[in-house]
mmCIF file of C-alpha atoms and ligand atoms in Angstrom:
data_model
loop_
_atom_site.group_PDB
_atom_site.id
_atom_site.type_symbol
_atom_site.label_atom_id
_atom_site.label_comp_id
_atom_site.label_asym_id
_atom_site.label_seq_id
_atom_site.Cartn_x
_atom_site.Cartn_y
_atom_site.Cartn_z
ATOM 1 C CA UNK H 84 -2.370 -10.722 -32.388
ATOM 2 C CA UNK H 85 -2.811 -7.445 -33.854
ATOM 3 C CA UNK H 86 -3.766 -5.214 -30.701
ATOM 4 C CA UNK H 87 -0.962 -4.374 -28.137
ATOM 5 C CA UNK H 88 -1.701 -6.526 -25.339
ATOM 6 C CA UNK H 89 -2.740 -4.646 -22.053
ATOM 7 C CA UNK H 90 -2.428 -6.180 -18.647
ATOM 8 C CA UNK H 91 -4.127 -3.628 -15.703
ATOM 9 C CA UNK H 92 -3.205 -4.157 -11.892
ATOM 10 C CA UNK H 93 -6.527 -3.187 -10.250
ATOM 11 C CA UNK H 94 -5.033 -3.003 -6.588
ATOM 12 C CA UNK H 95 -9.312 -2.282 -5.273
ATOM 13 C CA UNK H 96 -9.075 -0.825 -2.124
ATOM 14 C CA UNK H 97 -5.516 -1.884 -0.659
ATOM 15 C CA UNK H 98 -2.096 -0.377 -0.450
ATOM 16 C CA UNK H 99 -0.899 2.411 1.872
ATOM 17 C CA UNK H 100 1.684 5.130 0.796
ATOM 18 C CA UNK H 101 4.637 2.821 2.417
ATOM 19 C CA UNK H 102 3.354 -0.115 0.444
ATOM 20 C CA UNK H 103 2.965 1.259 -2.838
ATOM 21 C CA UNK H 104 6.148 2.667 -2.819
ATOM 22 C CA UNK H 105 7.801 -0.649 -2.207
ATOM 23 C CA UNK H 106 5.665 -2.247 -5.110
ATOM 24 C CA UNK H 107 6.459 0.765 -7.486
ATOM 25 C CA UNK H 108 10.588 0.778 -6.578
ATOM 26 C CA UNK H 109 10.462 -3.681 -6.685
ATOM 27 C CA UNK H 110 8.388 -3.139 -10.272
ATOM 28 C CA UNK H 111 10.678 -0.011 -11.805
ATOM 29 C CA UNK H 112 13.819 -1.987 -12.562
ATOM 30 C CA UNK H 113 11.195 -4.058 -15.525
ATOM 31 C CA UNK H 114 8.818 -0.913 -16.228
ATOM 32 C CA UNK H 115 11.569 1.240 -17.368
ATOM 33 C CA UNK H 116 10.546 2.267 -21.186
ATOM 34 C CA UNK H 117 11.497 -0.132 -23.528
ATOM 35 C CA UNK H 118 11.055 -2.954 -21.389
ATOM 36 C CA UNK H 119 7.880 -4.435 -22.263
ATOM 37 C CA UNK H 120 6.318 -3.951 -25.481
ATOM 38 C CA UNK H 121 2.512 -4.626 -23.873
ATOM 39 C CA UNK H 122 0.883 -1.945 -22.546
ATOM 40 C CA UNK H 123 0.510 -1.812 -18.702
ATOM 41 C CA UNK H 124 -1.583 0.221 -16.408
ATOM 42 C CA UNK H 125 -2.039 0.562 -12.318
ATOM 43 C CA UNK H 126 -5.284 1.155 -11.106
ATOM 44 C CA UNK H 127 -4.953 2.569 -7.444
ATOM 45 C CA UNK H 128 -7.342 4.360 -5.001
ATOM 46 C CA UNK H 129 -7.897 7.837 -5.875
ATOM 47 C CA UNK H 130 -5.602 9.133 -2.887
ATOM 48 C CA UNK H 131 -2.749 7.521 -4.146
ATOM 49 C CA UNK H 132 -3.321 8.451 -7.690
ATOM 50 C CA UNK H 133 -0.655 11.145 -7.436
ATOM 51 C CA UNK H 134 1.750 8.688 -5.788
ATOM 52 C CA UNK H 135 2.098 6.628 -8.843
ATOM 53 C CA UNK H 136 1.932 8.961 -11.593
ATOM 54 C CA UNK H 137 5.136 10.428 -9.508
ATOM 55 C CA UNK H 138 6.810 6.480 -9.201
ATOM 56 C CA UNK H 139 6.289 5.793 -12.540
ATOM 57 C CA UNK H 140 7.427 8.931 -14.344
ATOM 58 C CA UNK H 141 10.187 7.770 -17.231
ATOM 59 C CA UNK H 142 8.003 4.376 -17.507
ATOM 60 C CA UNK H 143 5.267 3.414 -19.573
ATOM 61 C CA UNK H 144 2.957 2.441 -16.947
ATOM 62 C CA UNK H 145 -0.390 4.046 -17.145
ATOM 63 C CA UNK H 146 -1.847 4.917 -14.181
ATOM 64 C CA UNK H 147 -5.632 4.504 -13.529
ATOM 65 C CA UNK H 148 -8.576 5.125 -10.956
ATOM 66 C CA UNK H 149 -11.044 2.740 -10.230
ATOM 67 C CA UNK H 150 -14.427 5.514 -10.201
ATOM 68 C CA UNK H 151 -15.608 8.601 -10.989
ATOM 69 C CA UNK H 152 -18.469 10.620 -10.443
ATOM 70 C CA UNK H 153 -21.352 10.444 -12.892
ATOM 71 C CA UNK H 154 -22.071 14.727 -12.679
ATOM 72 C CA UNK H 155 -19.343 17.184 -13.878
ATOM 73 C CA UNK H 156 -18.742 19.117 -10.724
ATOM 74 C CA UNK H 157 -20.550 20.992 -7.749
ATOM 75 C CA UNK H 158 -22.275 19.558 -4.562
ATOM 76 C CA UNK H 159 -21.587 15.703 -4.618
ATOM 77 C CA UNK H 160 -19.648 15.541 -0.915
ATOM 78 C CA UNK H 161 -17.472 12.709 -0.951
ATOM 79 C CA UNK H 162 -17.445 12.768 -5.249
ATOM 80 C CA UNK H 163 -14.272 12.587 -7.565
ATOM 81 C CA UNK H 164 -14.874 13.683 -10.590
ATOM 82 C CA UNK H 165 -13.075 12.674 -13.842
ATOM 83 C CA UNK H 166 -11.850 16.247 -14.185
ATOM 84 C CA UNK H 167 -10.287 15.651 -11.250
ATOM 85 C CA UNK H 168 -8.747 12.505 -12.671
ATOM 86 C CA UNK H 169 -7.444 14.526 -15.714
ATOM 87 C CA UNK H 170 -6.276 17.105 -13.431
ATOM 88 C CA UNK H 171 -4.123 14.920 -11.532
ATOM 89 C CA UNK H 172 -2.415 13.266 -14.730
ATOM 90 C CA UNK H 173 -4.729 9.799 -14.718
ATOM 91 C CA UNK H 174 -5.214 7.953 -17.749
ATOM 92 C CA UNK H 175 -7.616 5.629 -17.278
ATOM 93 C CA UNK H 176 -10.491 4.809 -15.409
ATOM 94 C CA UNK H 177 -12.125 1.071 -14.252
ATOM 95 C CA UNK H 178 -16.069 1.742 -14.718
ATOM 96 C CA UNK H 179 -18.813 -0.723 -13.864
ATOM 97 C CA UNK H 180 -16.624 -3.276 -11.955
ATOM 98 C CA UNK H 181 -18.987 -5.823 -10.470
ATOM 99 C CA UNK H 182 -17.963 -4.874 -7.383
ATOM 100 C CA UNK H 183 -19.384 -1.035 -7.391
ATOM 101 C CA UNK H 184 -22.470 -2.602 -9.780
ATOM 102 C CA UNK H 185 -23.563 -4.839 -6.280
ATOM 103 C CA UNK H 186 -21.797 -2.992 -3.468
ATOM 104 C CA UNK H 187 -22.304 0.871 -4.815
ATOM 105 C CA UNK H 188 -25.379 0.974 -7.022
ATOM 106 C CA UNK H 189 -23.880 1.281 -10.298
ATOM 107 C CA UNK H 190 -25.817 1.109 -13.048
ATOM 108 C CA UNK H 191 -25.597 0.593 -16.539
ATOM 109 C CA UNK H 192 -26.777 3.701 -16.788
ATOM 110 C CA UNK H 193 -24.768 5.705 -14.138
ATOM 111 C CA UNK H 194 -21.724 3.803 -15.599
ATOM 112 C CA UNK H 195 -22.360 5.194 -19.337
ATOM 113 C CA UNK H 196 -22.771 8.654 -17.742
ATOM 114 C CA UNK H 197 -19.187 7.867 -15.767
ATOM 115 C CA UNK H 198 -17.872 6.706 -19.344
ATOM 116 C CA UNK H 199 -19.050 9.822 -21.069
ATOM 117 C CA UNK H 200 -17.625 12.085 -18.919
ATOM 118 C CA UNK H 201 -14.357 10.195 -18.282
ATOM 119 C CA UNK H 202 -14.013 10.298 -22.271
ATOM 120 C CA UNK H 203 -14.803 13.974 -22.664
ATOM 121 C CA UNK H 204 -11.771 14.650 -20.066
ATOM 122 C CA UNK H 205 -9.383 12.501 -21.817
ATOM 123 C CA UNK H 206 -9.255 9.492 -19.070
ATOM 124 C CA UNK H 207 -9.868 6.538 -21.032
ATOM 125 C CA UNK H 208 -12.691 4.134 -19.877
ATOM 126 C CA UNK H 209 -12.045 0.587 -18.820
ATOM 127 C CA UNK H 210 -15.323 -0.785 -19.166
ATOM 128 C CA UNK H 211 -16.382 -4.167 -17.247
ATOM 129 C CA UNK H 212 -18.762 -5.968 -17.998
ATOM 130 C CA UNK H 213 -19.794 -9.738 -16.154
ATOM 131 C CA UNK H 214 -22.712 -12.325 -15.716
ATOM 132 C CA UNK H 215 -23.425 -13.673 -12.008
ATOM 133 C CA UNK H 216 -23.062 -17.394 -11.421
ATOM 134 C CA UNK H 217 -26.493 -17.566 -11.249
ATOM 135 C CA UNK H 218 -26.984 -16.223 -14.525
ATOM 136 C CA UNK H 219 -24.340 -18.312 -16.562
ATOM 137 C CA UNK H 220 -26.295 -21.715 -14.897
ATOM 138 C CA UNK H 221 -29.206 -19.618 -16.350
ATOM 139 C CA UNK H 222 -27.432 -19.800 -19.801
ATOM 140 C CA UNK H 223 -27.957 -15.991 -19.624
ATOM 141 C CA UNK H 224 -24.341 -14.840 -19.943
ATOM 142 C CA UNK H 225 -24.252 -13.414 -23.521
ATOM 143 C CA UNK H 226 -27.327 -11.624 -22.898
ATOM 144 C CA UNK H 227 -26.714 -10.206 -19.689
ATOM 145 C CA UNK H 228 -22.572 -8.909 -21.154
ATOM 146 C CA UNK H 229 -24.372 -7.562 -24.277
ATOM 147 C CA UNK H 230 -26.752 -5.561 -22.551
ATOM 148 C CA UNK H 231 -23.921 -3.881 -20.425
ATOM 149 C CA UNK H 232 -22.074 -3.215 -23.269
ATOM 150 C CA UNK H 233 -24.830 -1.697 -24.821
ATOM 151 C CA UNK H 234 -26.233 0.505 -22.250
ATOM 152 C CA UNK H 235 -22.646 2.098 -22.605
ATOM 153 C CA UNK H 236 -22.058 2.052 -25.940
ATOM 154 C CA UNK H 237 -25.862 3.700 -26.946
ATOM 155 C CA UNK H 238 -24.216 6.652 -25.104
ATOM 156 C CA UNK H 239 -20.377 6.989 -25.463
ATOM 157 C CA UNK H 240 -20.151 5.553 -29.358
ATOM 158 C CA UNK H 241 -17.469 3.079 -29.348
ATOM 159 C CA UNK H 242 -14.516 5.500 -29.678
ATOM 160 C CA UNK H 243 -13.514 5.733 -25.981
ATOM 161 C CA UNK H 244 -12.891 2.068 -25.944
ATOM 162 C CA UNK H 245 -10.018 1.835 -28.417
ATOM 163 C CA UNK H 246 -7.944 4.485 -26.252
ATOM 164 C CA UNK H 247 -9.582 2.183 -23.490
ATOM 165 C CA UNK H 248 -10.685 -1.227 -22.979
ATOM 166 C CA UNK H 249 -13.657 -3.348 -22.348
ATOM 167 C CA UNK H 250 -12.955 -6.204 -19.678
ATOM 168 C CA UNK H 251 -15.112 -9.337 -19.148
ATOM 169 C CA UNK H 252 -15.108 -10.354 -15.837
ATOM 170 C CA UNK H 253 -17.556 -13.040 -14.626
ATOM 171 C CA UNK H 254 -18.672 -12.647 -11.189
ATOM 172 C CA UNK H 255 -17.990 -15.930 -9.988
ATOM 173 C CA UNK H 256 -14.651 -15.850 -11.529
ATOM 174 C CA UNK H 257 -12.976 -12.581 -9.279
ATOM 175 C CA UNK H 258 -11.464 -12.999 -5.992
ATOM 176 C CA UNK H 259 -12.645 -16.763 -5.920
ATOM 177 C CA UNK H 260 -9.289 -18.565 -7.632
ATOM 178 C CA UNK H 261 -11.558 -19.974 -10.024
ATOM 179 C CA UNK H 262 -11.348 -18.922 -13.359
ATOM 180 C CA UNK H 263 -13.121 -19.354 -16.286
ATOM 181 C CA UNK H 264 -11.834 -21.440 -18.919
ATOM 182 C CA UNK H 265 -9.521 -20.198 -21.845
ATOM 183 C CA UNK H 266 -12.593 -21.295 -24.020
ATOM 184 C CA UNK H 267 -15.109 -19.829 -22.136
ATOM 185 C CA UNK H 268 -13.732 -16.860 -22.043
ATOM 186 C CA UNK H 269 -12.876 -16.938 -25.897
ATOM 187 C CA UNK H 270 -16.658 -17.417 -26.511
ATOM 188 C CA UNK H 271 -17.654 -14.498 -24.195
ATOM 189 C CA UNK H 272 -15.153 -12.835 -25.785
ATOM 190 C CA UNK H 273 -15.644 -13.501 -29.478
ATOM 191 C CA UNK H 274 -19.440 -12.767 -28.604
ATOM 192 C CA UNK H 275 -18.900 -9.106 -27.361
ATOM 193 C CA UNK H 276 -16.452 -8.537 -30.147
ATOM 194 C CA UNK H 277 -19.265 -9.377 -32.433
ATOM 195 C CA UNK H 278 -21.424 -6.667 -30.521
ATOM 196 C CA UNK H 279 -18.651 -3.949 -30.451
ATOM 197 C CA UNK H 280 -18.602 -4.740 -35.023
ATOM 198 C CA UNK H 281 -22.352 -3.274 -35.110
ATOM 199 C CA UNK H 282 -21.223 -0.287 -33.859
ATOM 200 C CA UNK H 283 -18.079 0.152 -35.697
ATOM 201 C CA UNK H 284 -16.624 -2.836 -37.690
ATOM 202 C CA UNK H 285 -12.893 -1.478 -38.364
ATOM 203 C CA UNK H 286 -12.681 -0.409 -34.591
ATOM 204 C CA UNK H 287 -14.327 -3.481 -33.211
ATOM 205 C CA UNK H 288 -11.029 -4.760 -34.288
ATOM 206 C CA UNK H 289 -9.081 -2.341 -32.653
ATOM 207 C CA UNK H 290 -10.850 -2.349 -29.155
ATOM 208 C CA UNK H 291 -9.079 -4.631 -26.530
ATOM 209 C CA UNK H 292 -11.080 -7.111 -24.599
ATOM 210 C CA UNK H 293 -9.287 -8.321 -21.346
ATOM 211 C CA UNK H 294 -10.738 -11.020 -19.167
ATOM 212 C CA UNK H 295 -10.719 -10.572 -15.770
ATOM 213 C CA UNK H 296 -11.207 -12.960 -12.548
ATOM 214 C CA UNK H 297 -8.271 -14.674 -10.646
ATOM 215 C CA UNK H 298 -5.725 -14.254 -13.363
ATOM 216 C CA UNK H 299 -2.414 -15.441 -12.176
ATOM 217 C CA UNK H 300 0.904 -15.710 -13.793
ATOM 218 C CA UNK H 301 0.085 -19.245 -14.098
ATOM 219 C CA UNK H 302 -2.876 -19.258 -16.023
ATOM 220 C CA UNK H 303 -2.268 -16.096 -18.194
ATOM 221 C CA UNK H 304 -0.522 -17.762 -20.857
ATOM 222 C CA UNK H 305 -3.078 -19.939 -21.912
ATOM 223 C CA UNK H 306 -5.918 -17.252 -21.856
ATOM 224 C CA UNK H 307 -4.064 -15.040 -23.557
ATOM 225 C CA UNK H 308 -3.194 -17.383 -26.508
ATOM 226 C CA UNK H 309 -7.548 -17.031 -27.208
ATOM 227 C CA UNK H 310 -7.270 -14.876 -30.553
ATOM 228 C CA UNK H 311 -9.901 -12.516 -28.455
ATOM 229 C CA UNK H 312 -8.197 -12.076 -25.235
ATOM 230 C CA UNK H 313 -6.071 -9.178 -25.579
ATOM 231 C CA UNK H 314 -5.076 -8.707 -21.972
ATOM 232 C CA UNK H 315 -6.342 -9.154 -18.215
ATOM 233 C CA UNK H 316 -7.545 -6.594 -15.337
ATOM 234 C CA UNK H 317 -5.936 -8.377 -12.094
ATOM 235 C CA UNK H 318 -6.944 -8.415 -8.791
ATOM 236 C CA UNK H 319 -5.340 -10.620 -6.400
ATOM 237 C CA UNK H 320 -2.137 -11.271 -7.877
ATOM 238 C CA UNK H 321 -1.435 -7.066 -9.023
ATOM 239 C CA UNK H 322 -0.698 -6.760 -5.155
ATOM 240 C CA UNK H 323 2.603 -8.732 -5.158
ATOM 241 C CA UNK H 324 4.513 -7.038 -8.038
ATOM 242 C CA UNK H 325 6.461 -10.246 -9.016
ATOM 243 C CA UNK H 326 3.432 -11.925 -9.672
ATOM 244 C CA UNK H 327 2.204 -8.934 -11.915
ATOM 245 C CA UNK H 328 5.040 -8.621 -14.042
ATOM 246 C CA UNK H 329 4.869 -12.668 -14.621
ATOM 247 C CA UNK H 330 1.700 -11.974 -15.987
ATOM 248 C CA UNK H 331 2.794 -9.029 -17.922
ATOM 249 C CA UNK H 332 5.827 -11.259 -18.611
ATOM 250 C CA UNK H 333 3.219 -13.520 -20.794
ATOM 251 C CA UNK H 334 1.908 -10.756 -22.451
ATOM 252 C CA UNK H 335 4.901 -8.992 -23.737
ATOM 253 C CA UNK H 336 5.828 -13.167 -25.124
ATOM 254 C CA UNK H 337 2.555 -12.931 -27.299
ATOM 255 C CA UNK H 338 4.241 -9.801 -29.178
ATOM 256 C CA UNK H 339 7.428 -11.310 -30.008
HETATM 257 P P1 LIG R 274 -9.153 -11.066 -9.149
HETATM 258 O O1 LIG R 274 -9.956 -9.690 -9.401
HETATM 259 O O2 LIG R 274 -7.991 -11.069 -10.102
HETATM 260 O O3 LIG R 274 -8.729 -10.991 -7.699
HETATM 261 O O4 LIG R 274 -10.107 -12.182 -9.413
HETATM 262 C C1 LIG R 274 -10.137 -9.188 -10.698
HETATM 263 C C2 LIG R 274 -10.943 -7.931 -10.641
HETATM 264 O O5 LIG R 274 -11.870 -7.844 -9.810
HETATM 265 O O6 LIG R 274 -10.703 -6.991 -11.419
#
């Protein structure tokens, strides 16, 4: 594989400030610099953002929000906006996670506005993008992954998701323990890769494409050995850190 391999704890809305710190000071003897030649990143709730860019300084663990606000700045009580995010040292951002797109009200087109803005502060946009199970019976899971990608990409361009990523994560596949196959994926995969080439062909090839839904260190390995699968977002198994850094583990093999 040609593109660094990039595993992303999304941690959703757990942890406390006692927690976290246990996770980061179990995790730090492995995410020292040097360690791990994949790239990793920790996506926490916004309060705690500050909290890990502190417990991983002299590491190369990115740290990462999980939202931003779609408007610059001003009255939006309750808002974070992805100046803020800059302000505070983030790097990245998760964007249009199924979870805010059925929960929140996220749109494709709140989520390219979120993108946009992330990308003109310099936090990089992690991108998801996912069919419902409903829609994959339908046979409607290419079209329904492509359209999300578009709606994002007809607005940002395609550069903010090489500093980025884009992350396919089927509905049915995240929190459930049931993930898609390595060759499902691939094919999901392969497909948006295909999308990503209209808009750029050189950096289609640079952008990485993670899967996402109940990645554990068991299963990792064989996903990632899909020439499109350049990584995984993880839920469930980012809140134990030994299970993270097995999965990590399998993505630093890939770039031996
Ligand atoms: P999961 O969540 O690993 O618990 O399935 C993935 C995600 O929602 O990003």
């Amino acid at each position: 594989m040609t593109r660094t391999p990039f595993v992303v704890a999304n941690w959703k809305m757990n942890g406390n400030t006692q927690a976290n710190l246990a996770w980061i000071e179990s995790a730090k003897p492995q995410l020292h610099a040097g360690h791990y030649r994949c790239d990793i990143a920790v996506c926490a709730p916004a309060l705690y953002l500050t909290q890990l860019v502190d417990g991983f300084k002299n590491t190369a663990v990115m740290v990462g929000a999980q939202n931003c606000a779609s408007y610059e700045e001003g009255a939006y009580t309750g808002e974070i906006s992805a100046a803020m995010l800059a302000d505070v040292d983030c790097d990245l951002v998760i964007l249009g996670h199924s979870e805010r797109r059925t929960l929140f009200g996220d749109t494709d087109e709140l989520v390219a506005e979120k993108a946009k803005l992330a990308f003109s502060h310099a936090v990089m946009p992690i991108l998801c993008v996912g069919e419902t199970l409903e829609e994959r019976e339908a046979g409607r899971t290419i079209e329904v992954v492509t359209r999300q990608l578009r709606a994002v990409l007809d607005v940002t361009g395609i550069m903010p998701f090489v500093a980025g990523a884009i992350a396919y994560e089927p509905v049915w596949a995240i929190g459930t323990g049931k993930s898609a196959t390595p060759a499902d994926a691939q094919a999901v995969h392969a497909a948006l890769r295909a999308e990503l080439a209209a808009y750029n062909a050189d950096a289609s090839q640079k952008v990485r494409i993670l899967y996402g839904g109940s990645v554990k260190p068991g299963n990792a390995r064989e996903l990632f050995e899909q020439p499109d699968i350049d990584g995984a977002l993880v839920g469930g198994a980012a809140l134990k850190s030994s299970d993270f850094l097995g999965i990590c583990d399998h993505a630093n093999a890939l770039t031996e």
